[in-house]
Coordinates of N, CA and C in Angstrom, one line a residue:
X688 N 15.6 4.2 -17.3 CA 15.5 4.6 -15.9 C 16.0 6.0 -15.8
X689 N 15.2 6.8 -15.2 CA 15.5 8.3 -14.6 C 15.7 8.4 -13.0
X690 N 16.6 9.1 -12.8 CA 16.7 9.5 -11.4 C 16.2 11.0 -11.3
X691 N 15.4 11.7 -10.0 CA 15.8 12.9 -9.9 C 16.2 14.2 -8.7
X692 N 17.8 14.2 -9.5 CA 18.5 14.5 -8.2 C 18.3 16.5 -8.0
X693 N 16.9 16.4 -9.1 CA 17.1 18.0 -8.5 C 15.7 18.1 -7.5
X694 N 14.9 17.3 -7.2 CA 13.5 17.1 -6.8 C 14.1 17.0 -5.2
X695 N 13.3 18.1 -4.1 CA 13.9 18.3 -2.9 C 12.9 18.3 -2.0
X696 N 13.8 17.8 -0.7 CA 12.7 17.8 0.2 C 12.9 18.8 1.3
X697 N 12.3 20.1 1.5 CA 13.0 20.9 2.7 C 12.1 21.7 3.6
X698 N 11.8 22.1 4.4 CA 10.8 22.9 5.2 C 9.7 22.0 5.2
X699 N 9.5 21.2 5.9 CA 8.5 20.1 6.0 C 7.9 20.5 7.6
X700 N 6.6 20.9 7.7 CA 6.0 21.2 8.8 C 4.5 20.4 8.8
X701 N 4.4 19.7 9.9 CA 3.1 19.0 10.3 C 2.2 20.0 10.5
X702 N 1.1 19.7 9.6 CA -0.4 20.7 9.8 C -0.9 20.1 10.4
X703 N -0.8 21.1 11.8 CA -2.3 21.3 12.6 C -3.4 20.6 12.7
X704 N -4.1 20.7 11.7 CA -5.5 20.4 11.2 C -5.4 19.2 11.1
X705 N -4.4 18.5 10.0 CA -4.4 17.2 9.6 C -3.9 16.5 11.4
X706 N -3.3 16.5 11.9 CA -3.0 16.2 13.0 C -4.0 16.3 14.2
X707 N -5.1 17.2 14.2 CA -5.8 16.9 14.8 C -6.8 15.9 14.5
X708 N -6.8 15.6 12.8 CA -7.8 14.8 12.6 C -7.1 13.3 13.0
X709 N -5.6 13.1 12.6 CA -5.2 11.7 13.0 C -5.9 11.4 14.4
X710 N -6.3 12.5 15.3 CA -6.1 12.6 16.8 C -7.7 12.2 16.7
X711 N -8.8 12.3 15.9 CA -9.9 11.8 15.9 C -10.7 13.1 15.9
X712 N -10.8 14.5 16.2 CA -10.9 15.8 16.8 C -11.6 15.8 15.1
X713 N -13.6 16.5 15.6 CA -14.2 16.9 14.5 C -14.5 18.4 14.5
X714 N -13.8 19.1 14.7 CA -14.2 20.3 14.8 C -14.6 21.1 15.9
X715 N -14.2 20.4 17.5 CA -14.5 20.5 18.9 C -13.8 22.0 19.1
X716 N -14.2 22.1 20.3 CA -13.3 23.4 20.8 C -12.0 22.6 21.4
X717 N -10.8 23.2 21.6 CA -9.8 22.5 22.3 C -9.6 23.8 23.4
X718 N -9.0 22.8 24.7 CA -8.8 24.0 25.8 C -7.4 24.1 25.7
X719 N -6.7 25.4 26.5 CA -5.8 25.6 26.1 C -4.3 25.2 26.2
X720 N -4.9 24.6 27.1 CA -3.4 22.7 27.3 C -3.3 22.0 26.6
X721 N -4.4 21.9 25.8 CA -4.1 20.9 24.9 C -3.8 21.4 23.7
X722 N -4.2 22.8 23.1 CA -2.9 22.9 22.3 C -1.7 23.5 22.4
X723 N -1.2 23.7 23.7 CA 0.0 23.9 24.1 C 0.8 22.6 23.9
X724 N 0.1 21.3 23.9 CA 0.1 20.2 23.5 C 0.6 19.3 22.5
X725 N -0.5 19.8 21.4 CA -0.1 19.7 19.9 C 1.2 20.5 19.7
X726 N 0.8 21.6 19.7 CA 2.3 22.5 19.2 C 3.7 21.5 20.1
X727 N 3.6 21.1 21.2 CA 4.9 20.8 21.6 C 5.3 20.0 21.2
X728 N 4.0 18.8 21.0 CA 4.1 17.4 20.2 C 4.9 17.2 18.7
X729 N 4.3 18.4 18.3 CA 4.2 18.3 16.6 C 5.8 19.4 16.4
X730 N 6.3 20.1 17.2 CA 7.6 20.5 17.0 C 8.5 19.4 17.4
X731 N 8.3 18.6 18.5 CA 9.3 17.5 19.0 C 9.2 16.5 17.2
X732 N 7.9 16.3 16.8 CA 8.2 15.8 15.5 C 9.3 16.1 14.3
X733 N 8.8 17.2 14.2 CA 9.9 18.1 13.2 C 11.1 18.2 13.5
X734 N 11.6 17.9 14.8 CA 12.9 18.1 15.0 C 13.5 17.2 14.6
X735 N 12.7 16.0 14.6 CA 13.0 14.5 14.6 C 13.0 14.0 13.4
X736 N 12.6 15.0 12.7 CA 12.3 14.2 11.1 C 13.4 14.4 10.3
X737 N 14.2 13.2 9.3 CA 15.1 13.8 8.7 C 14.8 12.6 7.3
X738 N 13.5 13.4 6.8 CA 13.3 13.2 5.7 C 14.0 12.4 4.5
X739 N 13.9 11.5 3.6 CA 14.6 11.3 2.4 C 13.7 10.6 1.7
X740 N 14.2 11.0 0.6 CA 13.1 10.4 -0.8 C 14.1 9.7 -1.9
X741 N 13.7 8.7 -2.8 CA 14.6 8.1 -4.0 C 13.0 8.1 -4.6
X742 N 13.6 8.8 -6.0 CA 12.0 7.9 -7.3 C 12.9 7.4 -8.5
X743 N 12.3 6.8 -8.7 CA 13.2 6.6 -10.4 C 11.8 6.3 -11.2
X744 N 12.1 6.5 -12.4 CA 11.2 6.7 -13.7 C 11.6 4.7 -14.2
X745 N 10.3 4.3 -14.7 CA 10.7 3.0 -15.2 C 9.7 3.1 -16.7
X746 N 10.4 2.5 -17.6 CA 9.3 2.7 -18.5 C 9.8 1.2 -19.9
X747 N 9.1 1.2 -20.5 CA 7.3 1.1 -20.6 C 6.4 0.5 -19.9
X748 N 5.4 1.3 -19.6 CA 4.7 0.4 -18.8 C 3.5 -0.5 -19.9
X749 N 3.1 -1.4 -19.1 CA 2.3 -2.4 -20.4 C 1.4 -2.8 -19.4
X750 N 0.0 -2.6 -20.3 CA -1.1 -2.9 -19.8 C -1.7 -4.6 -19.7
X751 N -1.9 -4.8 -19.5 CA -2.4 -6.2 -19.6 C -4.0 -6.7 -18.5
X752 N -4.2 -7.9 -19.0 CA -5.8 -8.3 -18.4 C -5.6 -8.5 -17.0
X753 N -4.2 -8.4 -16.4 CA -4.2 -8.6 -14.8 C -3.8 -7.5 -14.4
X754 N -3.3 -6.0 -15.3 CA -3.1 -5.2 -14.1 C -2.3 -3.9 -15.2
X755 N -0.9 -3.9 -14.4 CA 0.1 -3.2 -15.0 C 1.1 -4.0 -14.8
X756 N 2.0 -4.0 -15.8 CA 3.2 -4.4 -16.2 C 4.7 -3.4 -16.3
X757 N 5.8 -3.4 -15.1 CA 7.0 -2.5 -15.4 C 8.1 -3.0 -15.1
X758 N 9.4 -3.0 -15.9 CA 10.2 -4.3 -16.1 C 9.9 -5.4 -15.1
X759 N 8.8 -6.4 -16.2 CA 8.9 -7.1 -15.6 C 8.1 -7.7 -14.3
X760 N 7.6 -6.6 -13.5 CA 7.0 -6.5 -12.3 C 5.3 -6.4 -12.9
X761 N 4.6 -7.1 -11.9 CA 3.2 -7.3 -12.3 C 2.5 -6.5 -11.5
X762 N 1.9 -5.0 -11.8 CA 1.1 -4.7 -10.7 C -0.3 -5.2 -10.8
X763 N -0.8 -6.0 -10.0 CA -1.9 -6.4 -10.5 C -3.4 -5.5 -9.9
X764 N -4.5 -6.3 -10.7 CA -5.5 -5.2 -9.4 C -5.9 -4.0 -11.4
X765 N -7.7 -4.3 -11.3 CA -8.2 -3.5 -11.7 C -7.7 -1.9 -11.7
X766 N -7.6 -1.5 -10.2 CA -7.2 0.1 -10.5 C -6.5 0.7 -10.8
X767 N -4.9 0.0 -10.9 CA -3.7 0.6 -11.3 C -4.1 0.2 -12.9
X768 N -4.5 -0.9 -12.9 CA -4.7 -0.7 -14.7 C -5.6 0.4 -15.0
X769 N -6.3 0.9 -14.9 CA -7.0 2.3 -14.6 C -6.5 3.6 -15.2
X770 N -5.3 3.2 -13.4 CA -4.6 4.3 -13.2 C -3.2 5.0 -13.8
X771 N -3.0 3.7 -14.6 CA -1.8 4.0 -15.3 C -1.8 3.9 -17.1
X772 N -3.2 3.5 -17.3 CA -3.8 3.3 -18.8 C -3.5 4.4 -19.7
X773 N -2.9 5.5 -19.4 CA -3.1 6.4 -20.1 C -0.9 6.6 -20.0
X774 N -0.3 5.8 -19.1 CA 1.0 6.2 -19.2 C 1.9 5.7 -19.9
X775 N 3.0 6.5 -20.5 CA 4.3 6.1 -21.1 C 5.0 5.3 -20.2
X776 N 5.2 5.9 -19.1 CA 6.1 5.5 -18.4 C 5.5 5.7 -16.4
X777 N 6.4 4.9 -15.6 CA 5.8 5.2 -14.7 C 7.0 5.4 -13.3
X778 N 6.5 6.0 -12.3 CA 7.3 6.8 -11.6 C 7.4 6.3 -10.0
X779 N 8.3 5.5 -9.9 CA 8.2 4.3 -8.5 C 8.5 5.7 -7.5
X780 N 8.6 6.1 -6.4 CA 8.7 6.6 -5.4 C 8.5 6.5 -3.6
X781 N 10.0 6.3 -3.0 CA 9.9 5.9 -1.6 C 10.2 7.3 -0.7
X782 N 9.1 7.4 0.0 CA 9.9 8.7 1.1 C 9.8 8.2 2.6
X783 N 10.8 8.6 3.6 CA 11.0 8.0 4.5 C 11.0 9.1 5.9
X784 N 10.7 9.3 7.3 CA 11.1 10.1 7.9 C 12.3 9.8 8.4
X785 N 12.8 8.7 8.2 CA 14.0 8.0 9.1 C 13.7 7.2 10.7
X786 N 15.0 6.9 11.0 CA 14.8 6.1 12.3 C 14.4 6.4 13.6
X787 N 15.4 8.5 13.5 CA 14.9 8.6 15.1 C 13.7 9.1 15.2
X788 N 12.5 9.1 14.1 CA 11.2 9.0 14.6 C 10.9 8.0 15.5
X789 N 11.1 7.0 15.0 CA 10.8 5.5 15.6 C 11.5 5.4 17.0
X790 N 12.5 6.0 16.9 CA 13.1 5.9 18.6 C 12.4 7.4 19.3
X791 N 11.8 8.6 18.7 CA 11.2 9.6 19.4 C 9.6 9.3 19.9
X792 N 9.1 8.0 19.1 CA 7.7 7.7 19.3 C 7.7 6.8 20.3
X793 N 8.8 5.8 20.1 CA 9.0 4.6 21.0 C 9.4 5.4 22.6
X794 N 10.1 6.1 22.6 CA 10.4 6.6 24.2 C 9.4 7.3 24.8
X795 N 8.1 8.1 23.9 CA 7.4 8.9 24.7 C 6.4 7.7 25.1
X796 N 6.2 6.5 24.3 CA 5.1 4.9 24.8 C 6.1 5.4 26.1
X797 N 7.0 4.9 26.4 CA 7.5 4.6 27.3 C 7.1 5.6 28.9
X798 N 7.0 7.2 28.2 CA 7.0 7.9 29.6 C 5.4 8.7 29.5
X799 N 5.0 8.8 28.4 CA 3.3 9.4 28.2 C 2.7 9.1 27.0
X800 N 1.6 8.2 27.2 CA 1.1 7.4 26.1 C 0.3 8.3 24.9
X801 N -0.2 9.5 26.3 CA -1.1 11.0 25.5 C 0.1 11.5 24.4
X802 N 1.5 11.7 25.2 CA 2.3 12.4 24.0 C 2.7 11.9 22.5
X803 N 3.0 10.5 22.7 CA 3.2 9.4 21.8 C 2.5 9.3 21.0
X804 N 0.8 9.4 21.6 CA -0.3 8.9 20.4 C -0.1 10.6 19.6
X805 N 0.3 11.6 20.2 CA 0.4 13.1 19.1 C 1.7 13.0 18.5
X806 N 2.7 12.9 18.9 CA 3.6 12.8 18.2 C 3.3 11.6 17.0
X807 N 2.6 10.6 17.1 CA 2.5 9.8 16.1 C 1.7 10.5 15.0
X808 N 0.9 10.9 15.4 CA -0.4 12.0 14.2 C 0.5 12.8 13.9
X809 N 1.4 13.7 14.2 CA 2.4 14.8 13.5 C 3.0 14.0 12.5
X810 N 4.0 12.9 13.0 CA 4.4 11.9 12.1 C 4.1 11.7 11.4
X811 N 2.6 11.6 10.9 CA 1.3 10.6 9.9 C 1.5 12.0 9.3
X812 N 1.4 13.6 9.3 CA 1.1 14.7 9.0 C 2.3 15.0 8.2
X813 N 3.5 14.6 8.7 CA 5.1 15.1 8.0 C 5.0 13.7 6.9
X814 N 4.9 12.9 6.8 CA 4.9 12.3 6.4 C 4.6 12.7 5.0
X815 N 3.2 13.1 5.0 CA 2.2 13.4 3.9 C 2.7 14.4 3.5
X816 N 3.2 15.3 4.2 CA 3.0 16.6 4.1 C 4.9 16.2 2.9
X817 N 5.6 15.2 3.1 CA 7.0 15.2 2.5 C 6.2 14.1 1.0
X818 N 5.6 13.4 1.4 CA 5.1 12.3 0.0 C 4.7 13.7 -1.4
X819 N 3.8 15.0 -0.1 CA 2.8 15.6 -1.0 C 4.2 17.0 -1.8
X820 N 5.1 17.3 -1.2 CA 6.7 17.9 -1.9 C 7.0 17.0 -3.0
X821 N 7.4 15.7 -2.5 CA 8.1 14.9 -3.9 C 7.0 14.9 -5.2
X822 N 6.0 14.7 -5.1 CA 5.2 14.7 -6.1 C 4.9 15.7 -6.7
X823 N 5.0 17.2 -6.0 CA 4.6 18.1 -6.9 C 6.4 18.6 -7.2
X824 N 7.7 18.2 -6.8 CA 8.7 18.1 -7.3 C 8.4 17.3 -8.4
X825 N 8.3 16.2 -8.8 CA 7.9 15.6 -10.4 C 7.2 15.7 -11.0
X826 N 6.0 16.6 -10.5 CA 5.0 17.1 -11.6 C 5.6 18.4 -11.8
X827 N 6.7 19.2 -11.6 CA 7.0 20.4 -11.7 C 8.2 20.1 -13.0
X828 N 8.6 19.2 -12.7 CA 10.1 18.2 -13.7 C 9.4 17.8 -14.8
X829 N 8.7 17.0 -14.9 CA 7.6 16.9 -15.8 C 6.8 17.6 -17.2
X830 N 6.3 18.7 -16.2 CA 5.6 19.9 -16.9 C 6.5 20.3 -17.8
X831 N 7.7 20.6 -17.2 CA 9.6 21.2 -18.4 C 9.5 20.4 -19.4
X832 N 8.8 18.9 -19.5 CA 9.1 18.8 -20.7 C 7.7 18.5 -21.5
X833 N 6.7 19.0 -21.3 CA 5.0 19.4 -21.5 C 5.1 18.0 -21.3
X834 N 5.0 17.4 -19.8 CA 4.6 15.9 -19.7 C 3.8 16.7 -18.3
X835 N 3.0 15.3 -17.5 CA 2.4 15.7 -16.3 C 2.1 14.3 -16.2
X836 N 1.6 14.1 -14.5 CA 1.9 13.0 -13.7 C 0.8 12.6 -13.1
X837 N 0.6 11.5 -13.2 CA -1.0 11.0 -11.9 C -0.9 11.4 -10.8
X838 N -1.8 11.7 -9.8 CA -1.2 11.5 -8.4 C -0.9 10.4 -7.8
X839 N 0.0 9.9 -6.9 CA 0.4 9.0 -5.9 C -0.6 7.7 -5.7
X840 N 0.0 6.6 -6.1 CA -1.8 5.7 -5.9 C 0.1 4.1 -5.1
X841 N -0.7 4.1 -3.7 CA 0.1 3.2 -3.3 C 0.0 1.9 -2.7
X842 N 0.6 1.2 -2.5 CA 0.0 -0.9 -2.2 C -0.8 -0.4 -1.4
X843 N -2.5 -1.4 -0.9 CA -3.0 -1.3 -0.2 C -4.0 -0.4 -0.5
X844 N -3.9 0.4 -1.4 CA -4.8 1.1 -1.9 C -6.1 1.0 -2.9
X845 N -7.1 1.1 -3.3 CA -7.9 0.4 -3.4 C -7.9 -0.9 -4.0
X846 N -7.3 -2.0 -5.1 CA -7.4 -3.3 -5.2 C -6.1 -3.5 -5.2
X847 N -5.0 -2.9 -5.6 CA -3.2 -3.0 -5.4 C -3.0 -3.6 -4.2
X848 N -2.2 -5.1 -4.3 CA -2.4 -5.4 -3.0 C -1.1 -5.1 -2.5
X849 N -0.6 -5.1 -1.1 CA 0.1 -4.6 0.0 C 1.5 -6.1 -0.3
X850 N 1.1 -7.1 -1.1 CA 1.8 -8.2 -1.3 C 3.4 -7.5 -2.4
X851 N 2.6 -6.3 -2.9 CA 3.4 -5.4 -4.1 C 4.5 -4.7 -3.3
X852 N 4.6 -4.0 -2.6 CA 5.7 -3.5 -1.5 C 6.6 -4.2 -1.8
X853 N 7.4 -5.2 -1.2 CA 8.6 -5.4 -1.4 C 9.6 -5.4 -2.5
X854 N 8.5 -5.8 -4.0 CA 8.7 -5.7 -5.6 C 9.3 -4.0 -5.6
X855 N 8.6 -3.1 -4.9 CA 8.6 -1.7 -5.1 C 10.2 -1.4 -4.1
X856 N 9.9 -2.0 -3.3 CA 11.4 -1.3 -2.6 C 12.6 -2.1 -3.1
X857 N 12.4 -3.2 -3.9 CA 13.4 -3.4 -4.4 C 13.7 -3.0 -5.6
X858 N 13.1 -2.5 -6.4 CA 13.1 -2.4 -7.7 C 13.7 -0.5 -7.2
X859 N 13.3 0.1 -6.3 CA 13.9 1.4 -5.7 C 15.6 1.6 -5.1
X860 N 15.7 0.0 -4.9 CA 16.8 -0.4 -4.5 C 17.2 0.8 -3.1
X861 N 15.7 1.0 -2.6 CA 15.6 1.8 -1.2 C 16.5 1.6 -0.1
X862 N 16.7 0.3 0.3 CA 17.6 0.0 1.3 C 18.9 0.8 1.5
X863 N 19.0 0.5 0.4 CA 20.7 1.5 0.0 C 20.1 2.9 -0.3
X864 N 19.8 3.3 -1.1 CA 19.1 4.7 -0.8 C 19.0 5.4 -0.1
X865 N 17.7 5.0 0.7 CA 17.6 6.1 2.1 C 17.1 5.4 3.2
X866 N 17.6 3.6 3.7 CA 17.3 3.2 4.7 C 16.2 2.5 4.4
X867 N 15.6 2.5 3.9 CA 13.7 2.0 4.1 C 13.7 0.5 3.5
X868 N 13.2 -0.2 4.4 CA 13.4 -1.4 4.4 C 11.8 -2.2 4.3
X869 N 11.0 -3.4 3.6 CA 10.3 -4.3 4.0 C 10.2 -5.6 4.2
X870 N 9.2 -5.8 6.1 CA 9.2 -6.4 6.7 C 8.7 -8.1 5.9
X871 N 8.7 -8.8 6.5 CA 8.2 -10.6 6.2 C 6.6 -10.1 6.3
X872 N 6.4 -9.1 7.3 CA 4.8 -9.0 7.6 C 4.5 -7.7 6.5
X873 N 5.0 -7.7 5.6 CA 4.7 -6.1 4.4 C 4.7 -4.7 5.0
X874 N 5.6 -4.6 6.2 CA 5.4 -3.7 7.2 C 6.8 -2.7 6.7
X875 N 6.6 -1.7 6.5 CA 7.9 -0.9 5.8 C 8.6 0.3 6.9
X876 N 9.6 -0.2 7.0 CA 10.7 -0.2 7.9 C 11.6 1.3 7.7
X877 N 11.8 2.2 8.1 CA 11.2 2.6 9.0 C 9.6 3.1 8.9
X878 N 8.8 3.2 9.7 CA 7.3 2.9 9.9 C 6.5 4.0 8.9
X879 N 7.1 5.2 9.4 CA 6.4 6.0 9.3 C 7.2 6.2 7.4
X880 N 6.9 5.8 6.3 CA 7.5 5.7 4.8 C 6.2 5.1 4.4
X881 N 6.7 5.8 3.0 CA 5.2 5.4 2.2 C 6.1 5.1 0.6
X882 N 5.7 4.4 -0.1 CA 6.1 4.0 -1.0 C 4.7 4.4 -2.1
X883 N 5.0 4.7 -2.8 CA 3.6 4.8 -4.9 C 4.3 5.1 -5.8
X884 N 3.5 4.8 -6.8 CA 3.6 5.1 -8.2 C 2.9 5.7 -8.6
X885 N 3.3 6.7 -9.9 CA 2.8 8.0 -10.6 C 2.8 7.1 -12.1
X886 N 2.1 7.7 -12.8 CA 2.2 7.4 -14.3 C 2.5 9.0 -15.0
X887 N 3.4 8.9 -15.8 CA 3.5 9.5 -16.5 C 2.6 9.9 -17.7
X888 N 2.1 11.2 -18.1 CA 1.2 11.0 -18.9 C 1.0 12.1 -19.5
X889 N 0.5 12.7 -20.8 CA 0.8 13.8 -21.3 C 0.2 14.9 -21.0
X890 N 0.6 16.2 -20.9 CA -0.1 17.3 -20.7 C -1.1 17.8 -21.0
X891 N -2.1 17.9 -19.8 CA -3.5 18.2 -20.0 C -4.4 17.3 -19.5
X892 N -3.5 16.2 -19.3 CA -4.5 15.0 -19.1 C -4.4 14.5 -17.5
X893 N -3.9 15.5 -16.7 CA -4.2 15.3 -15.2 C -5.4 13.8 -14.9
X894 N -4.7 13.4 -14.1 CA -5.9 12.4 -13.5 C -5.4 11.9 -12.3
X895 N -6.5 12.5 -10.9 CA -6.3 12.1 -9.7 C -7.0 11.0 -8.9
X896 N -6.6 10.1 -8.6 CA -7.3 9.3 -7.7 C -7.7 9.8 -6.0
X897 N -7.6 11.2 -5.6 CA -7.9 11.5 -4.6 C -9.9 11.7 -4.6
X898 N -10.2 11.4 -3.6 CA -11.6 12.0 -3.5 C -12.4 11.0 -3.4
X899 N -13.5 10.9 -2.5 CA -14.9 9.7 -2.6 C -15.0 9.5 -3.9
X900 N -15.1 9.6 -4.7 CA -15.4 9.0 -6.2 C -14.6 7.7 -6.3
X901 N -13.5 7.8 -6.0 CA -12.1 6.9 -6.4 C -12.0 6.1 -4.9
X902 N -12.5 6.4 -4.3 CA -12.3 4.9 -3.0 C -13.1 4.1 -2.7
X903 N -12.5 3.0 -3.0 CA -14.2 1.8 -2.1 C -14.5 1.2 -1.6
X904 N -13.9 2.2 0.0 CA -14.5 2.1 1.0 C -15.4 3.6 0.9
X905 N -15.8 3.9 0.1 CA -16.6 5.3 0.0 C -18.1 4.9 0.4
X906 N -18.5 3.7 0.8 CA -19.9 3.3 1.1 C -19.9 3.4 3.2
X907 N -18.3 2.9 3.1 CA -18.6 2.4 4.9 C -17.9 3.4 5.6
X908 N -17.2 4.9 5.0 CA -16.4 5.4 5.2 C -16.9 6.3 6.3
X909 N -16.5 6.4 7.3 CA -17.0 7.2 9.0 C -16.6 8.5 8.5
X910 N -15.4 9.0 7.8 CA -15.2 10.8 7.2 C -16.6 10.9 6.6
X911 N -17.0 10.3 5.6 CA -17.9 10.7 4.8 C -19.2 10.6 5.6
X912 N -19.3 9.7 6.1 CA -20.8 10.2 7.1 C -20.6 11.2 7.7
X913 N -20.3 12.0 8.1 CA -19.9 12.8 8.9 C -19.5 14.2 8.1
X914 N -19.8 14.1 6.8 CA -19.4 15.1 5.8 C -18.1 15.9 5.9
X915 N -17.4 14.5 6.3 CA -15.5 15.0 6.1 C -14.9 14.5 4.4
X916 N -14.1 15.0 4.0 CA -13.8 15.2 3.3 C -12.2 14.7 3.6
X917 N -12.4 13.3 3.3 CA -10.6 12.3 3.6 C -9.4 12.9 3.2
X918 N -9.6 12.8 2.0 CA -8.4 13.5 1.1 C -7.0 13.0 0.6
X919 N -6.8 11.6 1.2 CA -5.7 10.8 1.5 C -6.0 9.7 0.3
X920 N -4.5 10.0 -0.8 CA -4.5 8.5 -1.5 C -3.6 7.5 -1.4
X921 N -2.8 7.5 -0.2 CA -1.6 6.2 0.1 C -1.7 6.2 1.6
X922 N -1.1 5.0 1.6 CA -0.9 4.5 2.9 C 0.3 5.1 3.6
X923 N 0.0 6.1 4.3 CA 0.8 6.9 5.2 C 1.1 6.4 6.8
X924 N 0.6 5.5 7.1 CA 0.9 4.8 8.4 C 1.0 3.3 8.3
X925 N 1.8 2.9 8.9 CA 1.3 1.2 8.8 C 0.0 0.5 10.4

């Protein structure tokens, strides 16, 4: 088991762009209240965010006819055997925005439903924008020792089922950690937290699961009609 206490999370700013897309917005003109809007939305997020991450390294991982195997724990599901076929070892990872998101989203339901639904998209945006820091913190840790890392592939994600979550936050021993908890309903506590695994793997041998190629829902997917370009490989919202 590895911990890593030098991998940081700091200047986390919700993009814009991604946040307009949570918000549904294809490239429209916006008037100019409404992004006096976004910006106020998406700073009230940032204020509110108080980020934390735990990963720890588990290793060996072992392949087998149902999946992946790491102490013990069965990931099942064609793609993580896939996705982790080529690794030594593999790299559990929980990041969390904390609670007073959940009480900053929950009060604006309460007084403007327009604010609430943007502040949630900034949320979905810091979020990502903190999952997409830790990961290139352990591909940067990594590289130091000519190793390199899968990208992020998390429950719910193409055949990995969402039943795996709890195995993952415990085996993170997250609770204690940085708060983040899972629900009876696979619902991870606080909301706005994403939980994946990386495989460890040797240098050169990069391999991403981001992009139409690698999703499948790539046949019914409304971005891709529309010649958007998703870009998303974990479950960033519940």
């Amino acid at each position: 088991m590895r911990i890593f206490p030098d991998v940081r999370l700091d200047g986390l700013s919700a993009s814009r762009g991604e946040m307009l897309r949570y918000l549904g917005y294809r490239g429209q003109a916006l008037e100019g209240t409404m992004l006096e809007a976004v910006e106020r939305c998406a700073a009230l997020a940032e204020q509110s965010a108080s980020p934390r991450f735990v990963a720890e390294e588990l290793s060996p991982v072992r392949i087998t006819e149902e999946g992946a195997e790491l102490e013990g724990l069965l990931l099942p599901g064609e793609d993580i055997r896939l996705h982790l076929g080529w690794s030594s070892a593999a790299v559990l990872m929980g990041v969390t925005l904390g609670t007073q998101m959940e009480r900053l989203i929950q009060y604006h339901r309460r007084r403007s439903m327009a604010d609430a639904v943007m502040i949630d998209a900034a949320a979905t945006a810091l979020i990502e924008a903190a999952c997409d820091q830790v990961e290139e913190g352990l591909r940067a840790f990594y590289r130091q020792k000519e190793l390199d890392v899968t990208d992020r592939f998390s429950c719910g994600y193409g055949d990995l089922p969402l039943e795996t979550q709890p195995d993952i936050v415990r085996l993170l021993d997250a609770p204690r950690a940085i708060g983040l908890t899972c629900s009876s309903s696979l619902i991870l506590i606080p909301q706005k937290s994403v939980t994946a695994i990386l495989g460890v793997i040797p240098a050169g041998t990069h391999r991403s699961v981001r992009g139409c190629q690698s999703c499948k829902n790539r046949q019914n997917c409304q971005y891709r009609k529309e010649g958007i370009f998703c870009g998303h490989s974990s479950q960033a919202s519940q």
